[in-house]
Amino acid sequence: MPVIAPMPTSRTTRLPSQRGADTAVAAGTTVDHLTETYRAHYRSLLGLAALLLDDTASCEDVVQEAFIRVHSARNRVRDPEKTLAYLRQTVVNLSRSALRRRILGLKLLSKPMPDMASAEEGAYDQLERDALIKAMRGLQRRQREVLVLRYFADMTEAQVAETLGISLGSVKAYGSRGIAALRVAMEATA
């Protein structure tokens, strides 16, 4: 059974001139009534939370928190007969909040990493890229421009010709000579 706040022995009334949290509230529900309602309906409140949540610990936490919140706001419960309704509504609201936090947590979890190459493969790929860049720098300017636009920018031969202002035949010639020169340069580094 959960720990319940101590019950006062006398019932005091709130006068219009009295202010502060020290005084008990006659217009609202009393601590005694709230505690008795909580004890009598604890299992049903737990069952209500269990319908909304999936684990027992969360359900117990929600029901406890509902009691604490209704206890701290008991002066707003004008009709003591509605104490159970306030407890139930608070359990439902807290359960919704718990579910929202879980959903948000699942959305924020990082997605699993795709199958990645090992560090050695990554280093080898980097070496290959470095060798390719070095070989590209060794090409003639037009050959390099044609190969970059054709294969890295994924342009058609006609688009490359238009971009560089040269004929389609020149694009083909620079491209084939550039690839041949790259092949020779890459084999020399291997």
mmCIF file of N, CA and C in Angstrom, residues 9-106:
data_model
loop_
_atom_site.group_PDB
_atom_site.id
_atom_site.type_symbol
_atom_site.label_atom_id
_atom_site.label_comp_id
_atom_site.label_asym_id
_atom_site.label_seq_id
_atom_site.Cartn_x
_atom_site.Cartn_y
_atom_site.Cartn_z
ATOM 1 N N THR A 9 -6.675 15.691 12.780
ATOM 2 C CA THR A 9 -7.684 15.189 13.708
ATOM 3 C C THR A 9 -8.923 16.057 13.760
ATOM 4 N N SER A 10 -8.781 17.321 13.439
ATOM 5 C CA SER A 10 -9.958 18.181 13.494
ATOM 6 C C SER A 10 -10.193 18.811 12.146
ATOM 7 N N ARG A 11 -11.429 19.197 11.963
ATOM 8 C CA ARG A 11 -11.831 19.789 10.696
ATOM 9 C C ARG A 11 -12.039 21.286 10.927
ATOM 10 N N THR A 12 -11.255 22.093 10.196
ATOM 11 C CA THR A 12 -11.392 23.530 10.382
ATOM 12 C C THR A 12 -12.080 24.119 9.176
ATOM 13 N N THR A 13 -12.683 25.245 9.388
ATOM 14 C CA THR A 13 -13.368 25.909 8.282
ATOM 15 C C THR A 13 -12.565 27.121 7.865
ATOM 16 N N ARG A 14 -12.730 27.471 6.658
ATOM 17 C CA ARG A 14 -12.020 28.629 6.116
ATOM 18 C C ARG A 14 -12.952 29.836 6.172
ATOM 19 N N LEU A 15 -12.486 30.836 6.838
ATOM 20 C CA LEU A 15 -13.246 32.063 6.916
ATOM 21 C C LEU A 15 -12.821 32.968 5.774
ATOM 22 N N PRO A 16 -13.729 33.852 5.321
ATOM 23 C CA PRO A 16 -13.365 34.713 4.206
ATOM 24 C C PRO A 16 -12.144 35.575 4.498
ATOM 25 N N SER A 17 -11.911 35.937 5.758
ATOM 26 C CA SER A 17 -10.774 36.791 6.064
ATOM 27 C C SER A 17 -9.472 36.004 6.151
ATOM 28 N N GLN A 18 -9.552 34.656 6.278
ATOM 29 C CA GLN A 18 -8.337 33.836 6.384
ATOM 30 C C GLN A 18 -7.772 33.576 4.999
ATOM 31 N N ARG A 19 -6.450 33.656 4.912
ATOM 32 C CA ARG A 19 -5.785 33.336 3.646
ATOM 33 C C ARG A 19 -4.542 32.536 3.951
ATOM 34 N N GLY A 20 -4.124 31.711 2.993
ATOM 35 C CA GLY A 20 -2.890 30.955 3.166
ATOM 36 C C GLY A 20 -3.135 29.483 2.980
ATOM 37 N N ALA A 21 -2.072 28.762 2.850
ATOM 38 C CA ALA A 21 -2.155 27.327 2.606
ATOM 39 C C ALA A 21 -2.264 26.548 3.900
ATOM 40 N N ASP A 22 -2.129 27.208 5.073
ATOM 41 C CA ASP A 22 -2.135 26.501 6.345
ATOM 42 C C ASP A 22 -3.510 25.969 6.712
ATOM 43 N N THR A 23 -4.524 26.652 6.305
ATOM 44 C CA THR A 23 -5.862 26.305 6.774
ATOM 45 C C THR A 23 -6.475 25.239 5.896
ATOM 46 N N ALA A 24 -7.267 24.401 6.496
ATOM 47 C CA ALA A 24 -7.988 23.380 5.745
ATOM 48 C C ALA A 24 -9.170 24.051 5.070
ATOM 49 N N VAL A 25 -9.726 23.395 4.097
ATOM 50 C CA VAL A 25 -10.755 24.017 3.299
ATOM 51 C C VAL A 25 -12.068 23.292 3.496
ATOM 52 N N ALA A 26 -13.058 24.019 3.980
ATOM 53 C CA ALA A 26 -14.368 23.410 4.184
ATOM 54 C C ALA A 26 -15.111 23.319 2.875
ATOM 55 N N ALA A 27 -14.896 24.278 1.995
ATOM 56 C CA ALA A 27 -15.610 24.272 0.736
ATOM 57 C C ALA A 27 -15.131 23.141 -0.158
ATOM 58 N N GLY A 28 -13.885 22.738 -0.008
ATOM 59 C CA GLY A 28 -13.343 21.666 -0.813
ATOM 60 C C GLY A 28 -13.391 20.356 -0.057
ATOM 61 N N THR A 29 -12.753 19.358 -0.633
ATOM 62 C CA THR A 29 -12.717 18.056 0.024
ATOM 63 C C THR A 29 -11.675 18.079 1.138
ATOM 64 N N THR A 30 -11.894 17.300 2.152
ATOM 65 C CA THR A 30 -10.953 17.250 3.272
ATOM 66 C C THR A 30 -9.890 16.199 2.999
ATOM 67 N N VAL A 31 -8.817 16.284 3.757
ATOM 68 C CA VAL A 31 -7.744 15.297 3.632
ATOM 69 C C VAL A 31 -8.276 13.918 3.986
ATOM 70 N N ASP A 32 -9.104 13.846 5.034
ATOM 71 C CA ASP A 32 -9.679 12.556 5.435
ATOM 72 C C ASP A 32 -10.485 11.934 4.304
ATOM 73 N N HIS A 33 -11.360 12.743 3.723
ATOM 74 C CA HIS A 33 -12.214 12.222 2.652
ATOM 75 C C HIS A 33 -11.368 11.800 1.444
ATOM 76 N N LEU A 34 -10.395 12.621 1.085
ATOM 77 C CA LEU A 34 -9.520 12.294 -0.038
ATOM 78 C C LEU A 34 -8.748 11.004 0.226
ATOM 79 N N THR A 35 -8.217 10.875 1.420
ATOM 80 C CA THR A 35 -7.453 9.673 1.768
ATOM 81 C C THR A 35 -8.332 8.433 1.745
ATOM 82 N N GLU A 36 -9.518 8.532 2.286
ATOM 83 C CA GLU A 36 -10.430 7.380 2.280
ATOM 84 C C GLU A 36 -10.845 7.008 0.857
ATOM 85 N N THR A 37 -11.102 8.007 0.044
ATOM 86 C CA THR A 37 -11.457 7.742 -1.356
ATOM 87 C C THR A 37 -10.290 7.065 -2.068
ATOM 88 N N TYR A 38 -9.108 7.549 -1.819
ATOM 89 C CA TYR A 38 -7.906 6.980 -2.434
ATOM 90 C C TYR A 38 -7.717 5.530 -2.013
ATOM 91 N N ARG A 39 -7.843 5.261 -0.712
ATOM 92 C CA ARG A 39 -7.677 3.887 -0.217
ATOM 93 C C ARG A 39 -8.743 2.957 -0.777
ATOM 94 N N ALA A 40 -9.962 3.437 -0.816
ATOM 95 C CA ALA A 40 -11.064 2.583 -1.281
ATOM 96 C C ALA A 40 -10.971 2.292 -2.777
ATOM 97 N N HIS A 41 -10.429 3.211 -3.544
ATOM 98 C CA HIS A 41 -10.440 3.059 -4.998
ATOM 99 C C HIS A 41 -9.044 2.912 -5.600
ATOM 100 N N TYR A 42 -8.057 2.617 -4.765
ATOM 101 C CA TYR A 42 -6.683 2.500 -5.254
ATOM 102 C C TYR A 42 -6.576 1.447 -6.363
ATOM 103 N N ARG A 43 -7.149 0.291 -6.156
ATOM 104 C CA ARG A 43 -7.046 -0.798 -7.152
ATOM 105 C C ARG A 43 -7.739 -0.423 -8.459
ATOM 106 N N SER A 44 -8.888 0.218 -8.368
ATOM 107 C CA SER A 44 -9.579 0.600 -9.603
ATOM 108 C C SER A 44 -8.805 1.694 -10.340
ATOM 109 N N LEU A 45 -8.181 2.609 -9.593
ATOM 110 C CA LEU A 45 -7.351 3.632 -10.225
ATOM 111 C C LEU A 45 -6.126 3.003 -10.878
ATOM 112 N N LEU A 46 -5.565 2.006 -10.214
ATOM 113 C CA LEU A 46 -4.431 1.276 -10.778
ATOM 114 C C LEU A 46 -4.856 0.542 -12.050
ATOM 115 N N GLY A 47 -6.054 -0.058 -12.027
ATOM 116 C CA GLY A 47 -6.576 -0.741 -13.211
ATOM 117 C C GLY A 47 -6.806 0.224 -14.370
ATOM 118 N N LEU A 48 -7.290 1.421 -14.041
ATOM 119 C CA LEU A 48 -7.495 2.436 -15.065
ATOM 120 C C LEU A 48 -6.162 2.819 -15.712
ATOM 121 N N ALA A 49 -5.156 3.035 -14.897
ATOM 122 C CA ALA A 49 -3.834 3.364 -15.429
ATOM 123 C C ALA A 49 -3.281 2.198 -16.250
ATOM 124 N N ALA A 50 -3.541 0.969 -15.819
ATOM 125 C CA ALA A 50 -3.037 -0.210 -16.537
ATOM 126 C C ALA A 50 -3.667 -0.333 -17.921
ATOM 127 N N LEU A 51 -4.896 0.167 -18.078
ATOM 128 C CA LEU A 51 -5.522 0.133 -19.398
ATOM 129 C C LEU A 51 -4.831 1.100 -20.360
ATOM 130 N N LEU A 52 -4.216 2.128 -19.810
ATOM 131 C CA LEU A 52 -3.578 3.138 -20.647
ATOM 132 C C LEU A 52 -2.068 2.943 -20.787
ATOM 133 N N LEU A 53 -1.445 2.381 -19.771
ATOM 134 C CA LEU A 53 0.002 2.173 -19.776
ATOM 135 C C LEU A 53 0.292 0.680 -19.806
ATOM 136 N N ASP A 54 1.555 0.332 -19.995
ATOM 137 C CA ASP A 54 1.870 -1.076 -20.166
ATOM 138 C C ASP A 54 2.643 -1.726 -19.023
ATOM 139 N N ASP A 55 3.212 -0.953 -18.120
ATOM 140 C CA ASP A 55 3.973 -1.604 -17.051
ATOM 141 C C ASP A 55 3.464 -1.166 -15.682
ATOM 142 N N THR A 56 3.567 -2.072 -14.728
ATOM 143 C CA THR A 56 3.015 -1.865 -13.387
ATOM 144 C C THR A 56 3.666 -0.694 -12.674
ATOM 145 N N ALA A 57 4.961 -0.553 -12.796
ATOM 146 C CA ALA A 57 5.652 0.523 -12.094
ATOM 147 C C ALA A 57 5.140 1.892 -12.549
ATOM 148 N N SER A 58 4.954 2.063 -13.854
ATOM 149 C CA SER A 58 4.429 3.334 -14.367
ATOM 150 C C SER A 58 3.012 3.576 -13.876
ATOM 151 N N CYS A 59 2.215 2.518 -13.812
ATOM 152 C CA CYS A 59 0.836 2.656 -13.326
ATOM 153 C C CYS A 59 0.821 3.111 -11.868
ATOM 154 N N GLU A 60 1.658 2.495 -11.057
ATOM 155 C CA GLU A 60 1.720 2.879 -9.648
ATOM 156 C C GLU A 60 2.201 4.318 -9.499
ATOM 157 N N ASP A 61 3.188 4.703 -10.295
ATOM 158 C CA ASP A 61 3.686 6.076 -10.245
ATOM 159 C C ASP A 61 2.599 7.080 -10.621
ATOM 160 N N VAL A 62 1.829 6.746 -11.642
ATOM 161 C CA VAL A 62 0.762 7.643 -12.092
ATOM 162 C C VAL A 62 -0.306 7.790 -11.023
ATOM 163 N N VAL A 63 -0.697 6.703 -10.399
ATOM 164 C CA VAL A 63 -1.734 6.764 -9.362
ATOM 165 C C VAL A 63 -1.229 7.549 -8.157
ATOM 166 N N GLN A 64 -0.005 7.333 -7.751
ATOM 167 C CA GLN A 64 0.587 8.102 -6.648
ATOM 168 C C GLN A 64 0.617 9.595 -6.976
ATOM 169 N N GLU A 65 1.081 9.910 -8.176
ATOM 170 C CA GLU A 65 1.162 11.312 -8.589
ATOM 171 C C GLU A 65 -0.232 11.942 -8.647
ATOM 172 N N ALA A 66 -1.224 11.167 -9.071
ATOM 173 C CA ALA A 66 -2.597 11.679 -9.103
ATOM 174 C C ALA A 66 -3.057 12.041 -7.695
ATOM 175 N N PHE A 67 -2.777 11.175 -6.722
ATOM 176 C CA PHE A 67 -3.162 11.478 -5.336
ATOM 177 C C PHE A 67 -2.471 12.754 -4.859
ATOM 178 N N ILE A 68 -1.194 12.880 -5.137
ATOM 179 C CA ILE A 68 -0.435 14.058 -4.691
ATOM 180 C C ILE A 68 -1.009 15.326 -5.320
ATOM 181 N N ARG A 69 -1.324 15.269 -6.600
ATOM 182 C CA ARG A 69 -1.842 16.462 -7.274
ATOM 183 C C ARG A 69 -3.231 16.844 -6.791
ATOM 184 N N VAL A 70 -4.085 15.853 -6.611
ATOM 185 C CA VAL A 70 -5.434 16.164 -6.119
ATOM 186 C C VAL A 70 -5.346 16.637 -4.671
ATOM 187 N N HIS A 71 -4.437 16.046 -3.909
ATOM 188 C CA HIS A 71 -4.262 16.480 -2.522
ATOM 189 C C HIS A 71 -3.838 17.944 -2.462
ATOM 190 N N SER A 72 -2.911 18.334 -3.321
ATOM 191 C CA SER A 72 -2.440 19.718 -3.282
ATOM 192 C C SER A 72 -3.476 20.694 -3.832
ATOM 193 N N ALA A 73 -4.413 20.207 -4.624
ATOM 194 C CA ALA A 73 -5.447 21.079 -5.198
ATOM 195 C C ALA A 73 -6.828 20.737 -4.657
ATOM 196 N N ARG A 74 -6.889 20.173 -3.472
ATOM 197 C CA ARG A 74 -8.175 19.702 -2.948
ATOM 198 C C ARG A 74 -9.165 20.822 -2.690
ATOM 199 N N ASN A 75 -8.698 22.060 -2.542
ATOM 200 C CA ASN A 75 -9.635 23.160 -2.329
ATOM 201 C C ASN A 75 -10.442 23.464 -3.590
ATOM 202 N N ARG A 76 -9.987 22.973 -4.746
ATOM 203 C CA ARG A 76 -10.750 23.171 -5.987
ATOM 204 C C ARG A 76 -11.849 22.135 -6.148
ATOM 205 N N VAL A 77 -11.793 21.075 -5.363
ATOM 206 C CA VAL A 77 -12.836 20.039 -5.416
ATOM 207 C C VAL A 77 -13.954 20.521 -4.501
ATOM 208 N N ARG A 78 -14.892 21.275 -5.060
ATOM 209 C CA ARG A 78 -15.951 21.888 -4.257
ATOM 210 C C ARG A 78 -16.901 20.842 -3.671
ATOM 211 N N ASP A 79 -17.217 19.852 -4.459
ATOM 212 C CA ASP A 79 -18.144 18.815 -4.017
ATOM 213 C C ASP A 79 -17.338 17.572 -3.642
ATOM 214 N N PRO A 80 -17.317 17.188 -2.367
ATOM 215 C CA PRO A 80 -16.550 16.003 -1.956
ATOM 216 C C PRO A 80 -16.950 14.722 -2.687
ATOM 217 N N GLU A 81 -18.159 14.694 -3.203
ATOM 218 C CA GLU A 81 -18.595 13.506 -3.945
ATOM 219 C C GLU A 81 -17.867 13.367 -5.292
ATOM 220 N N LYS A 82 -17.240 14.425 -5.731
ATOM 221 C CA LYS A 82 -16.532 14.395 -7.014
ATOM 222 C C LYS A 82 -15.040 14.113 -6.860
ATOM 223 N N THR A 83 -14.619 13.785 -5.663
ATOM 224 C CA THR A 83 -13.205 13.511 -5.414
ATOM 225 C C THR A 83 -12.706 12.356 -6.271
ATOM 226 N N LEU A 84 -13.484 11.287 -6.346
ATOM 227 C CA LEU A 84 -13.097 10.133 -7.149
ATOM 228 C C LEU A 84 -12.999 10.513 -8.626
ATOM 229 N N ALA A 85 -13.916 11.339 -9.091
ATOM 230 C CA ALA A 85 -13.878 11.771 -10.491
ATOM 231 C C ALA A 85 -12.602 12.578 -10.766
ATOM 232 N N TYR A 86 -12.223 13.434 -9.820
ATOM 233 C CA TYR A 86 -10.974 14.191 -9.973
ATOM 234 C C TYR A 86 -9.772 13.256 -10.004
ATOM 235 N N LEU A 87 -9.777 12.267 -9.129
ATOM 236 C CA LEU A 87 -8.664 11.311 -9.110
ATOM 237 C C LEU A 87 -8.586 10.554 -10.441
ATOM 238 N N ARG A 88 -9.733 10.093 -10.923
ATOM 239 C CA ARG A 88 -9.748 9.350 -12.189
ATOM 240 C C ARG A 88 -9.252 10.213 -13.347
ATOM 241 N N GLN A 89 -9.741 11.446 -13.422
ATOM 242 C CA GLN A 89 -9.330 12.323 -14.514
ATOM 243 C C GLN A 89 -7.840 12.631 -14.446
ATOM 244 N N THR A 90 -7.332 12.786 -13.238
ATOM 245 C CA THR A 90 -5.900 13.051 -13.076
ATOM 246 C C THR A 90 -5.085 11.839 -13.492
ATOM 247 N N VAL A 91 -5.549 10.638 -13.177
ATOM 248 C CA VAL A 91 -4.863 9.411 -13.606
ATOM 249 C C VAL A 91 -4.829 9.343 -15.133
ATOM 250 N N VAL A 92 -5.956 9.653 -15.769
ATOM 251 C CA VAL A 92 -6.009 9.611 -17.234
ATOM 252 C C VAL A 92 -5.050 10.641 -17.826
ATOM 253 N N ASN A 93 -5.069 11.861 -17.306
ATOM 254 C CA ASN A 93 -4.192 12.910 -17.838
ATOM 255 C C ASN A 93 -2.724 12.569 -17.650
ATOM 256 N N LEU A 94 -2.368 12.062 -16.484
ATOM 257 C CA LEU A 94 -0.971 11.696 -16.235
ATOM 258 C C LEU A 94 -0.536 10.516 -17.103
ATOM 259 N N SER A 95 -1.449 9.591 -17.361
ATOM 260 C CA SER A 95 -1.134 8.462 -18.244
ATOM 261 C C SER A 95 -0.883 8.954 -19.662
ATOM 262 N N ARG A 96 -1.707 9.885 -20.114
ATOM 263 C CA ARG A 96 -1.497 10.466 -21.447
ATOM 264 C C ARG A 96 -0.129 11.144 -21.526
ATOM 265 N N SER A 97 0.206 11.891 -20.495
ATOM 266 C CA SER A 97 1.498 12.581 -20.483
ATOM 267 C C SER A 97 2.651 11.580 -20.529
ATOM 268 N N ALA A 98 2.513 10.499 -19.780
ATOM 269 C CA ALA A 98 3.562 9.473 -19.775
ATOM 270 C C ALA A 98 3.707 8.856 -21.167
ATOM 271 N N LEU A 99 2.586 8.602 -21.823
ATOM 272 C CA LEU A 99 2.646 8.041 -23.169
ATOM 273 C C LEU A 99 3.278 9.028 -24.151
ATOM 274 N N ARG A 100 2.939 10.317 -24.029
ATOM 275 C CA ARG A 100 3.539 11.327 -24.891
ATOM 276 C C ARG A 100 5.053 11.365 -24.722
ATOM 277 N N ARG A 101 5.497 11.299 -23.468
ATOM 278 C CA ARG A 101 6.943 11.308 -23.224
ATOM 279 C C ARG A 101 7.609 10.086 -23.835
ATOM 280 N N ARG A 102 6.952 8.932 -23.748
ATOM 281 C CA ARG A 102 7.528 7.718 -24.335
ATOM 282 C C ARG A 102 7.615 7.832 -25.847
ATOM 283 N N ILE A 103 6.545 8.324 -26.469
ATOM 284 C CA ILE A 103 6.541 8.448 -27.924
ATOM 285 C C ILE A 103 7.614 9.423 -28.374
ATOM 286 N N LEU A 104 7.725 10.532 -27.680
ATOM 287 C CA LEU A 104 8.760 11.501 -28.008
ATOM 288 C C LEU A 104 10.144 10.893 -27.842
ATOM 289 N N GLY A 105 10.329 10.121 -26.783
ATOM 290 C CA GLY A 105 11.609 9.452 -26.566
ATOM 291 C C GLY A 105 11.935 8.486 -27.691
ATOM 292 N N LEU A 106 10.930 7.764 -28.176
ATOM 293 C CA LEU A 106 11.165 6.835 -29.275
ATOM 294 C C LEU A 106 11.498 7.575 -30.559
#
